[in-house]
Each structure stands twice: as C-alpha cells, then as structure tokens.
PDB file of C-alpha atoms in Angstrom:
ATOM      1  CA  MET D   1     108.081  93.110 104.169  1.00  0.00           C
ATOM      2  CA  HIS D   2     105.569  90.401 103.273  1.00  0.00           C
ATOM      3  CA  ILE D   3     102.607  90.994 100.990  1.00  0.00           C
ATOM      4  CA  LYS D   4      99.546  88.762 100.877  1.00  0.00           C
ATOM      5  CA  ILE D   5      98.206  88.482  97.347  1.00  0.00           C
ATOM      6  CA  GLY D   6      95.270  86.646  95.861  1.00  0.00           C
ATOM      7  CA  PHE D   7      92.188  86.727  93.707  1.00  0.00           C
ATOM      8  CA  ASP D   8      88.707  85.239  93.447  1.00  0.00           C
ATOM      9  CA  ILE D   9      87.413  85.341  89.876  1.00  0.00           C
ATOM     10  CA  GLU D  10      84.343  83.578  88.519  1.00  0.00           C
ATOM     11  CA  LEU D  11      83.303  83.428  84.872  1.00  0.00           C
ATOM     12  CA  GLY D  12      79.976  82.173  83.566  1.00  0.00           C
ATOM     13  CA  VAL D  13      80.021  80.141  80.330  1.00  0.00           C
ATOM     14  CA  THR D  14      77.290  78.815  78.065  1.00  0.00           C
ATOM     15  CA  ALA D  15      79.001  76.042  76.109  1.00  0.00           C
ATOM     16  CA  PRO D  16      82.073  73.793  76.149  1.00  0.00           C
ATOM     17  CA  THR D  17      85.130  75.980  75.669  1.00  0.00           C
ATOM     18  CA  ALA D  18      88.687  76.707  76.744  1.00  0.00           C
ATOM     19  CA  LEU D  19      89.762  79.349  79.223  1.00  0.00           C
ATOM     20  CA  ILE D  20      93.264  80.806  79.333  1.00  0.00           C
ATOM     21  CA  TYR D  21      94.453  82.549  82.461  1.00  0.00           C
ATOM     22  CA  MET D  22      97.639  84.480  83.178  1.00  0.00           C
ATOM     23  CA  LEU D  23      97.415  84.949  86.936  1.00  0.00           C
ATOM     24  CA  GLN D  24     100.518  83.425  88.493  1.00  0.00           C
ATOM     25  CA  VAL D  25     103.368  85.541  89.780  1.00  0.00           C
ATOM     26  CA  HIS D  26     105.946  86.103  87.049  1.00  0.00           C
ATOM     27  CA  PRO D  27     108.932  83.709  87.104  1.00  0.00           C
ATOM     28  CA  SER D  28     111.238  86.658  87.831  1.00  0.00           C
ATOM     29  CA  ARG D  29     109.644  86.872  91.303  1.00  0.00           C
ATOM     30  CA  ALA D  30     109.345  83.122  91.914  1.00  0.00           C
ATOM     31  CA  ALA D  31     112.125  83.138  94.528  1.00  0.00           C
ATOM     32  CA  ASP D  32     110.182  85.706  96.563  1.00  0.00           C
ATOM     33  CA  ILE D  33     107.086  83.536  97.019  1.00  0.00           C
ATOM     34  CA  VAL D  34     106.893  82.274 100.595  1.00  0.00           C
ATOM     35  CA  GLY D  35     105.909  78.629 100.257  1.00  0.00           C
ATOM     36  CA  ALA D  36     103.909  78.447  97.035  1.00  0.00           C
ATOM     37  CA  GLU D  37     100.918  79.890  95.261  1.00  0.00           C
ATOM     38  CA  SER D  38      97.675  78.012  95.851  1.00  0.00           C
ATOM     39  CA  ILE D  39      95.552  78.272  92.721  1.00  0.00           C
ATOM     40  CA  THR D  40      92.303  76.317  92.790  1.00  0.00           C
ATOM     41  CA  ILE D  41      89.764  75.819  90.012  1.00  0.00           C
ATOM     42  CA  SER D  42      86.126  75.051  90.784  1.00  0.00           C
ATOM     43  CA  PRO D  43      84.961  72.637  89.576  1.00  0.00           C
ATOM     44  CA  PRO D  44      88.284  70.797  89.198  1.00  0.00           C
ATOM     45  CA  LEU D  45      89.106  70.810  85.482  1.00  0.00           C
ATOM     46  CA  VAL D  46      91.920  69.550  83.260  1.00  0.00           C
ATOM     47  CA  THR D  47      94.518  72.296  82.922  1.00  0.00           C
ATOM     48  CA  ASP D  48      97.593  72.669  80.707  1.00  0.00           C
ATOM     49  CA  HIS D  49     100.424  74.894  81.975  1.00  0.00           C
ATOM     50  CA  TYR D  50     102.934  76.571  79.683  1.00  0.00           C
ATOM     51  CA  ARG D  51     105.230  79.605  79.227  1.00  0.00           C
ATOM     52  CA  ASP D  52     104.545  82.119  76.455  1.00  0.00           C
ATOM     53  CA  LEU D  53     107.025  84.044  74.288  1.00  0.00           C
ATOM     54  CA  PHE D  54     107.577  86.596  77.063  1.00  0.00           C
ATOM     55  CA  ASP D  55     108.233  83.942  79.735  1.00  0.00           C
ATOM     56  CA  ASN D  56     104.884  84.498  81.457  1.00  0.00           C
ATOM     57  CA  HIS D  57     103.165  81.660  83.326  1.00  0.00           C
ATOM     58  CA  CYS D  58     100.014  80.694  81.404  1.00  0.00           C
ATOM     59  CA  ALA D  59      97.364  77.997  81.786  1.00  0.00           C
ATOM     60  CA  ARG D  60      94.620  76.604  79.561  1.00  0.00           C
ATOM     61  CA  VAL D  61      91.555  75.201  81.308  1.00  0.00           C
ATOM     62  CA  HIS D  62      89.376  72.677  79.455  1.00  0.00           C
ATOM     63  CA  VAL D  63      85.712  73.525  80.151  1.00  0.00           C
ATOM     64  CA  PRO D  64      83.458  70.571  79.193  1.00  0.00           C
ATOM     65  CA  PHE D  65      79.747  70.297  78.502  1.00  0.00           C
ATOM     66  CA  GLY D  66      77.581  70.828  81.593  1.00  0.00           C
ATOM     67  CA  VAL D  67      79.850  73.354  83.321  1.00  0.00           C
ATOM     68  CA  SER D  68      78.135  76.740  83.655  1.00  0.00           C
ATOM     69  CA  SER D  69      80.810  78.660  85.549  1.00  0.00           C
ATOM     70  CA  VAL D  70      84.505  78.454  86.369  1.00  0.00           C
ATOM     71  CA  ARG D  71      85.892  79.929  89.569  1.00  0.00           C
ATOM     72  CA  LEU D  72      89.613  80.695  89.945  1.00  0.00           C
ATOM     73  CA  ARG D  73      91.105  81.400  93.375  1.00  0.00           C
ATOM     74  CA  ASN D  74      94.587  81.971  94.681  1.00  0.00           C
ATOM     75  CA  GLU D  75      96.367  82.942  97.882  1.00  0.00           C
ATOM     76  CA  ALA D  76     100.065  83.475  98.431  1.00  0.00           C
ATOM     77  CA  VAL D  77     102.543  85.509 100.440  1.00  0.00           C
ATOM     78  CA  VAL D  78     105.377  87.258  98.637  1.00  0.00           C
ATOM     79  CA  TYR D  79     108.522  88.731 100.162  1.00  0.00           C
ATOM     80  CA  ASP D  80     109.290  92.289  99.024  1.00  0.00           C
ATOM     81  CA  THR D  81     112.150  94.608  99.909  1.00  0.00           C
ATOM     82  CA  GLY D  82     109.755  97.418 100.729  1.00  0.00           C
ATOM     83  CA  TRP D  83     111.774  99.762  98.551  1.00  0.00           C
ATOM     84  CA  ALA D  84     110.056 102.173  96.201  1.00  0.00           C
ATOM     85  CA  ASP D  85     110.642 102.010  92.436  1.00  0.00           C
ATOM     86  CA  PRO D  86     114.282 102.940  91.726  1.00  0.00           C
ATOM     87  CA  VAL D  87     115.024 106.357  90.247  1.00  0.00           C
ATOM     88  CA  ASP D  88     118.130 106.978  88.125  1.00  0.00           C
ATOM     89  CA  TYR D  89     118.261 110.459  86.614  1.00  0.00           C
ATOM     90  CA  GLY D  90     121.482 109.533  84.839  1.00  0.00           C
ATOM     91  CA  ALA D  91     120.027 106.568  82.930  1.00  0.00           C
ATOM     92  CA  GLN D  92     120.912 107.030  79.266  1.00  0.00           C
ATOM     93  CA  GLN D  93     118.864 106.470  76.130  1.00  0.00           C
ATOM     94  CA  LEU D  94     120.643 104.353  73.523  1.00  0.00           C
ATOM     95  CA  ALA D  95     120.599 105.011  69.799  1.00  0.00           C
ATOM     96  CA  ALA D  96     118.404 102.581  67.883  1.00  0.00           C
ATOM     97  CA  ALA D  97     121.466 100.947  66.319  1.00  0.00           C
ATOM     98  CA  ASP D  98     122.912 100.242  69.776  1.00  0.00           C
ATOM     99  CA  LEU D  99     119.833  98.679  71.386  1.00  0.00           C
ATOM    100  CA  PRO D 100     120.037  94.987  72.341  1.00  0.00           C
ATOM    101  CA  VAL D 101     118.149  93.014  69.703  1.00  0.00           C
ATOM    102  CA  ALA D 102     115.928  91.509  72.425  1.00  0.00           C
ATOM    103  CA  THR D 103     114.470  94.986  73.074  1.00  0.00           C
ATOM    104  CA  LEU D 104     113.548  95.726  69.440  1.00  0.00           C
ATOM    105  CA  PRO D 105     110.011  94.219  69.586  1.00  0.00           C
ATOM    106  CA  PHE D 106     109.256  96.852  72.227  1.00  0.00           C
ATOM    107  CA  VAL D 107     110.047  99.728  69.861  1.00  0.00           C
ATOM    108  CA  LEU D 108     107.658  98.584  67.121  1.00  0.00           C
ATOM    109  CA  PRO D 109     103.902  99.220  66.815  1.00  0.00           C
ATOM    110  CA  SER D 110     101.613  96.676  68.485  1.00  0.00           C
ATOM    111  CA  ARG D 111      97.875  96.002  68.830  1.00  0.00           C
ATOM    112  CA  TYR D 112      97.091  98.901  71.186  1.00  0.00           C
ATOM    113  CA  CYS D 113     100.177 101.062  70.592  1.00  0.00           C
ATOM    114  CA  GLU D 114     100.042 102.785  67.196  1.00  0.00           C
ATOM    115  CA  VAL D 115     103.559 104.155  66.839  1.00  0.00           C
ATOM    116  CA  ASP D 116     102.911 104.639  63.099  1.00  0.00           C
ATOM    117  CA  SER D 117     100.194 107.276  63.643  1.00  0.00           C
ATOM    118  CA  GLU D 118      99.804 110.983  64.346  1.00  0.00           C
ATOM    119  CA  LEU D 119     101.384 110.268  67.738  1.00  0.00           C
ATOM    120  CA  LEU D 120     104.804 109.936  66.075  1.00  0.00           C
ATOM    121  CA  GLN D 121     105.001 113.567  64.996  1.00  0.00           C
ATOM    122  CA  PHE D 122     103.315 114.729  68.215  1.00  0.00           C
ATOM    123  CA  ALA D 123     105.947 112.931  70.288  1.00  0.00           C
ATOM    124  CA  TRP D 124     108.871 114.491  68.459  1.00  0.00           C
ATOM    125  CA  ASN D 125     107.275 117.946  68.546  1.00  0.00           C
ATOM    126  CA  THR D 126     106.594 117.658  72.278  1.00  0.00           C
ATOM    127  CA  PHE D 127     109.554 115.709  73.657  1.00  0.00           C
ATOM    128  CA  GLY D 128     112.241 116.098  70.994  1.00  0.00           C
ATOM    129  CA  ASN D 129     113.994 118.874  72.907  1.00  0.00           C
ATOM    130  CA  VAL D 130     113.861 117.109  76.288  1.00  0.00           C
ATOM    131  CA  THR D 131     117.149 115.588  77.461  1.00  0.00           C
ATOM    132  CA  PRO D 132     117.219 111.982  76.191  1.00  0.00           C
ATOM    133  CA  GLY D 133     117.081 109.217  78.780  1.00  0.00           C
ATOM    134  CA  TRP D 134     115.383 109.317  82.160  1.00  0.00           C
ATOM    135  CA  HIS D 135     114.269 112.946  81.843  1.00  0.00           C
ATOM    136  CA  ARG D 136     112.556 112.296  78.503  1.00  0.00           C
ATOM    137  CA  VAL D 137     110.648 109.270  79.821  1.00  0.00           C
ATOM    138  CA  GLN D 138     109.614 111.200  82.920  1.00  0.00           C
ATOM    139  CA  ALA D 139     108.424 114.091  80.740  1.00  0.00           C
ATOM    140  CA  ILE D 140     106.261 111.622  78.808  1.00  0.00           C
ATOM    141  CA  CYS D 141     104.827 110.266  82.073  1.00  0.00           C
ATOM    142  CA  ASP D 142     104.105 113.787  83.323  1.00  0.00           C
ATOM    143  CA  TRP D 143     102.297 114.673  80.109  1.00  0.00           C
ATOM    144  CA  VAL D 144     100.202 111.477  80.012  1.00  0.00           C
ATOM    145  CA  HIS D 145      99.377 111.779  83.719  1.00  0.00           C
ATOM    146  CA  ASN D 146      98.014 115.298  83.158  1.00  0.00           C
ATOM    147  CA  HIS D 147      96.379 114.650  79.781  1.00  0.00           C
ATOM    148  CA  LEU D 148      94.240 111.642  80.708  1.00  0.00           C
ATOM    149  CA  ARG D 149      91.441 111.728  83.274  1.00  0.00           C
ATOM    150  CA  PHE D 150      91.108 108.511  85.259  1.00  0.00           C
ATOM    151  CA  ASP D 151      87.537 107.183  85.158  1.00  0.00           C
ATOM    152  CA  TYR D 152      86.518 103.559  85.844  1.00  0.00           C
ATOM    153  CA  GLN D 153      83.107 104.267  84.319  1.00  0.00           C
ATOM    154  CA  ARG D 154      84.726 105.095  80.978  1.00  0.00           C
ATOM    155  CA  ALA D 155      86.833 101.920  80.798  1.00  0.00           C
ATOM    156  CA  ARG D 156      86.792 100.206  77.411  1.00  0.00           C
ATOM    157  CA  ALA D 157      88.739  97.055  76.615  1.00  0.00           C
ATOM    158  CA  THR D 158      89.271  98.030  72.963  1.00  0.00           C
ATOM    159  CA  ARG D 159      90.617 101.567  73.512  1.00  0.00           C
ATOM    160  CA  THR D 160      93.987 102.092  71.833  1.00  0.00           C
ATOM    161  CA  ALA D 161      96.698 104.599  72.694  1.00  0.00           C
ATOM    162  CA  LEU D 162      95.614 106.889  69.864  1.00  0.00           C
ATOM    163  CA  GLU D 163      91.983 106.748  70.984  1.00  0.00           C
ATOM    164  CA  GLY D 164      93.013 107.484  74.560  1.00  0.00           C
ATOM    165  CA  TYR D 165      95.028 110.462  73.323  1.00  0.00           C
ATOM    166  CA  ARG D 166      92.003 111.787  71.443  1.00  0.00           C
ATOM    167  CA  GLU D 167      89.412 111.039  74.137  1.00  0.00           C
ATOM    168  CA  GLY D 168      91.480 112.237  77.110  1.00  0.00           C
ATOM    169  CA  VAL D 169      90.118 109.608  79.495  1.00  0.00           C
ATOM    170  CA  GLY D 170      90.858 106.068  80.582  1.00  0.00           C
ATOM    171  CA  VAL D 171      92.048 103.647  83.252  1.00  0.00           C
ATOM    172  CA  CYS D 172      95.536 102.430  84.125  1.00  0.00           C
ATOM    173  CA  ARG D 173      95.903 100.366  80.939  1.00  0.00           C
ATOM    174  CA  ASP D 174      95.121 103.470  78.854  1.00  0.00           C
ATOM    175  CA  PHE D 175      97.692 105.578  80.702  1.00  0.00           C
ATOM    176  CA  THR D 176     100.189 102.776  80.124  1.00  0.00           C
ATOM    177  CA  HIS D 177      99.406 102.278  76.434  1.00  0.00           C
ATOM    178  CA  LEU D 178      99.729 105.983  75.679  1.00  0.00           C
ATOM    179  CA  ALA D 179     103.003 106.354  77.583  1.00  0.00           C
ATOM    180  CA  ILE D 180     104.435 103.217  75.926  1.00  0.00           C
ATOM    181  CA  THR D 181     103.495 104.506  72.483  1.00  0.00           C
ATOM    182  CA  LEU D 182     105.076 107.916  73.033  1.00  0.00           C
ATOM    183  CA  CYS D 183     108.257 106.257  74.305  1.00  0.00           C
ATOM    184  CA  ARG D 184     108.417 103.999  71.256  1.00  0.00           C
ATOM    185  CA  CYS D 185     107.854 107.009  69.024  1.00  0.00           C
ATOM    186  CA  MET D 186     111.075 108.370  70.545  1.00  0.00           C
ATOM    187  CA  ASN D 187     112.874 105.031  69.892  1.00  0.00           C
ATOM    188  CA  ILE D 188     112.812 104.049  73.570  1.00  0.00           C
ATOM    189  CA  PRO D 189     111.933 100.347  74.116  1.00  0.00           C
ATOM    190  CA  ALA D 190     108.864 100.146  76.342  1.00  0.00           C
ATOM    191  CA  ARG D 191     106.942  97.071  77.504  1.00  0.00           C
ATOM    192  CA  TYR D 192     103.581  96.602  79.220  1.00  0.00           C
ATOM    193  CA  VAL D 193     103.428  95.124  82.741  1.00  0.00           C
ATOM    194  CA  THR D 194     100.438  93.880  84.694  1.00  0.00           C
ATOM    195  CA  GLY D 195     100.461  92.795  88.312  1.00  0.00           C
ATOM    196  CA  TYR D 196      99.573  93.532  91.903  1.00  0.00           C
ATOM    197  CA  LEU D 197      99.957  97.054  93.289  1.00  0.00           C
ATOM    198  CA  GLY D 198      98.319  97.736  96.634  1.00  0.00           C
ATOM    199  CA  ASP D 199      98.056 100.967  98.605  1.00  0.00           C
ATOM    200  CA  ILE D 200     101.212 100.276 100.623  1.00  0.00           C
ATOM    201  CA  GLY D 201     102.933 103.486 101.660  1.00  0.00           C
ATOM    202  CA  ILE D 202     100.070 105.726 100.529  1.00  0.00           C
ATOM    203  CA  PRO D 203      96.658 106.672 102.006  1.00  0.00           C
ATOM    204  CA  PRO D 204      94.109 103.831 101.587  1.00  0.00           C
ATOM    205  CA  VAL D 205      92.366 103.993  98.227  1.00  0.00           C
ATOM    206  CA  PRO D 206      88.559 104.453  98.261  1.00  0.00           C
ATOM    207  CA  TYR D 207      87.798 101.853  95.584  1.00  0.00           C
ATOM    208  CA  PRO D 208      88.018  98.047  95.349  1.00  0.00           C
ATOM    209  CA  MET D 209      91.446  96.525  94.740  1.00  0.00           C
ATOM    210  CA  ASP D 210      92.231  95.511  91.167  1.00  0.00           C
ATOM    211  CA  PHE D 211      95.169  94.350  89.104  1.00  0.00           C
ATOM    212  CA  SER D 212      97.234  97.285  87.905  1.00  0.00           C
ATOM    213  CA  ALA D 213      99.146  98.179  84.744  1.00  0.00           C
ATOM    214  CA  TRP D 214     102.444 100.035  84.433  1.00  0.00           C
ATOM    215  CA  PHE D 215     105.396  99.882  82.046  1.00  0.00           C
ATOM    216  CA  GLU D 216     109.139  99.355  81.837  1.00  0.00           C
ATOM    217  CA  VAL D 217     111.637 101.118  79.560  1.00  0.00           C
ATOM    218  CA  TRP D 218     115.130 100.112  78.510  1.00  0.00           C
ATOM    219  CA  LEU D 219     117.701 102.757  79.442  1.00  0.00           C
ATOM    220  CA  GLY D 220     121.443 102.117  79.616  1.00  0.00           C
ATOM    221  CA  ASP D 221     121.737  98.391  80.272  1.00  0.00           C
ATOM    222  CA  ARG D 222     118.499  97.523  82.083  1.00  0.00           C
ATOM    223  CA  TRP D 223     114.730  97.876  82.361  1.00  0.00           C
ATOM    224  CA  TYR D 224     113.297 100.599  84.626  1.00  0.00           C
ATOM    225  CA  THR D 225     109.761 100.863  86.033  1.00  0.00           C
ATOM    226  CA  PHE D 226     107.547 103.859  85.213  1.00  0.00           C
ATOM    227  CA  ASP D 227     103.873 104.468  85.982  1.00  0.00           C
ATOM    228  CA  ALA D 228     102.027 107.214  84.117  1.00  0.00           C
ATOM    229  CA  ARG D 229      98.805 106.583  86.062  1.00  0.00           C
ATOM    230  CA  HIS D 230     100.232 107.238  89.538  1.00  0.00           C
ATOM    231  CA  ASN D 231     103.362 109.073  88.368  1.00  0.00           C
ATOM    232  CA  THR D 232     105.304 108.543  91.570  1.00  0.00           C
ATOM    233  CA  PRO D 233     107.577 105.742  92.836  1.00  0.00           C
ATOM    234  CA  ARG D 234     105.499 103.088  94.595  1.00  0.00           C
ATOM    235  CA  ILE D 235     106.133 100.222  97.012  1.00  0.00           C
ATOM    236  CA  GLY D 236     105.121  96.603  96.555  1.00  0.00           C
ATOM    237  CA  ARG D 237     104.744  95.986  92.825  1.00  0.00           C
ATOM    238  CA  ILE D 238     104.451  92.258  92.097  1.00  0.00           C
ATOM    239  CA  VAL D 239     104.710  91.443  88.403  1.00  0.00           C
ATOM    240  CA  VAL D 240     102.329  88.879  86.932  1.00  0.00           C
ATOM    241  CA  ALA D 241     103.022  89.276  83.211  1.00  0.00           C
ATOM    242  CA  ARG D 242     104.893  91.344  80.633  1.00  0.00           C
ATOM    243  CA  GLY D 243     104.265  91.911  76.932  1.00  0.00           C
ATOM    244  CA  ARG D 244     104.086  94.417  74.101  1.00  0.00           C
ATOM    245  CA  ASP D 245     100.688  95.680  75.294  1.00  0.00           C
ATOM    246  CA  ALA D 246      97.537  94.434  77.026  1.00  0.00           C
ATOM    247  CA  ALA D 247      96.763  92.033  74.156  1.00  0.00           C
ATOM    248  CA  ASP D 248      99.752  89.916  75.216  1.00  0.00           C
ATOM    249  CA  VAL D 249      98.816  89.693  78.898  1.00  0.00           C
ATOM    250  CA  PRO D 250      95.069  89.044  79.370  1.00  0.00           C
ATOM    251  CA  ILE D 251      94.223  88.090  82.951  1.00  0.00           C
ATOM    252  CA  THR D 252      91.632  85.673  81.553  1.00  0.00           C
ATOM    253  CA  MET D 253      90.454  84.901  78.041  1.00  0.00           C
ATOM    254  CA  VAL D 254      87.527  82.638  77.158  1.00  0.00           C
ATOM    255  CA  PHE D 255      86.962  81.287  73.654  1.00  0.00           C
ATOM    256  CA  GLY D 256      83.262  82.044  73.463  1.00  0.00           C
ATOM    257  CA  VAL D 257      80.437  83.869  75.219  1.00  0.00           C
ATOM    258  CA  ASN D 258      81.125  84.465  78.921  1.00  0.00           C
ATOM    259  CA  THR D 259      80.112  86.747  81.766  1.00  0.00           C
ATOM    260  CA  LEU D 260      82.154  88.031  84.689  1.00  0.00           C
ATOM    261  CA  GLN D 261      80.296  86.956  87.849  1.00  0.00           C
ATOM    262  CA  ARG D 262      82.900  87.651  90.510  1.00  0.00           C
ATOM    263  CA  PHE D 263      86.135  89.662  90.622  1.00  0.00           C
ATOM    264  CA  GLU D 264      88.057  90.252  93.832  1.00  0.00           C
ATOM    265  CA  VAL D 265      91.763  91.029  94.190  1.00  0.00           C
ATOM    266  CA  THR D 266      93.829  91.110  97.404  1.00  0.00           C
ATOM    267  CA  THR D 267      97.205  92.733  97.979  1.00  0.00           C
ATOM    268  CA  ASP D 268      97.970  93.715 101.577  1.00  0.00           C
ATOM    269  CA  GLU D 269     101.069  94.034 103.716  1.00  0.00           C
ATOM    270  CA  VAL D 270     101.083  91.409 106.462  1.00  0.00           C
ATOM    271  CA  SER D 271     103.288  90.494 109.395  1.00  0.00           C
ATOM    272  CA  PRO D 272     105.964  87.910 108.477  1.00  0.00           C
TER     273      PRO D 272
END
C-alpha cells in the first residue's frame, strides 16, 4: 500500500532564535519513500541538517530579526507492506549480562523514565512471575493500557512516567513512557518511537490526526514494536525518530518564547 504523509506546522516567535525540527522520515524507512519528501520553510531560512546520536534526521533553522513566524510543511508518499505489527510469542528476554552493549542505554533511567523510583519494586511485584519475554512485555502493555485514561485535555509536556502512574491519566507519550519504564525495571531494553500512525485498518478516529508515540523492546536478537496506548497490532506505522524518551525526539524545539499557531498532520492510505 501507499500512505500519504505530511504536516503543516506554524510557530510564532518574538525574537531572533534557532528552531530545531525532527520531522523527516527516519533513515530506516528512506528506501520506502516514493520520490522524496518535500519540506518547505516559510519564509525561506538558512537551515543546517544533521544526524543525532540515535541516527534521526534533524535540522536547525536560523530565525533572524524581523521574522515573526516560521511555517514548516511537508508532503510525501511512503510505500508500506500493509502488514500489522509482527507478533512473536516465543521472543525471549535476555539476561542483562547477555544484552548487546548498544541496547544498554535503553535499560537505564532517562529524563521521563524514572527506573530508579517506586516503579522498580512495583514492576517486580506485578510482573516478576510473568513468563519472561514477549508475555511479560504484553502484560506490561495490558496493565498500562488499563491503568491510564486517555485524555487530550489533560496532556502535559512535563509529565514523567512516575507522575503518569500516580495520576492515572495521559496521552500516547504518557502510555509509552510508563510502559518503557516498567520494561526497563524488568531489565528489558525499551526505546521511545515517534511517527505517523493513521487509522488504517480501524474505524475512522473522531479527532484530528496527530503524530503518535509507541515503543520498541529488544527480545532475542531484534527490536519489536509495542503500543500501550492502542494495545493491538496496527497497520501503517512510519517512524520519524527514536530515542530514550520524548526528550530525545522533540518534533520542534525553539530556543526562546514561541506560540503554536498551526498544527495539522496527514497520514492516509492512497492509491499507488
């Protein structure tokens, strides 16, 4: 299948500054882009492109004096197999001593994932007797999915996994942070993923499209996709960025006062 993706984001600024955006399709899906992405910046501004420590596409926009808003737009078509997230009930959890060293940063605490907190003992009390591997991760997803209440009106950019656990409410990033933290408490490497996820293969959603957050865990010899928010295999995920948590993968970040003036996201199946 082919999926049309895109965004139209406008940020108001009050002084010369720099704007970082992380909005291009992740290099791991570059071969699936039909043609090329078409990112435009209005007004045209000097932009530096680079890769971060997690191999995400990043860009820094230089915003000079006299510019009051910056508008970012993109359109692209991406090929996708149309297959749902793979399920492997036999995927094994490795002992900490046997994990590839590249996965170790995803077992440690991070900005929004407080592994070294009361969640550590809670995780072992709750999931310690669950079969290690796929079944344990799925049990964590089931628990988070039922414990948190999804509510856009209660979104808060500073909410951590521990705060989400205590408050019992959040949006997709909060579901993801809590599930990641519980996995890490059980010595399972887990990393944060942000990207496009439309309503392909499910009834149309009644709210505006947005970027989504899910996570990946290392089991056996590879990363597997899990999603505590939706808690079911989905079709058409397109990764934009990966990191330890949301602090590593901001969609946009402005160094100074700014206001969000426009935010539209597109992800629809289209005819090839």
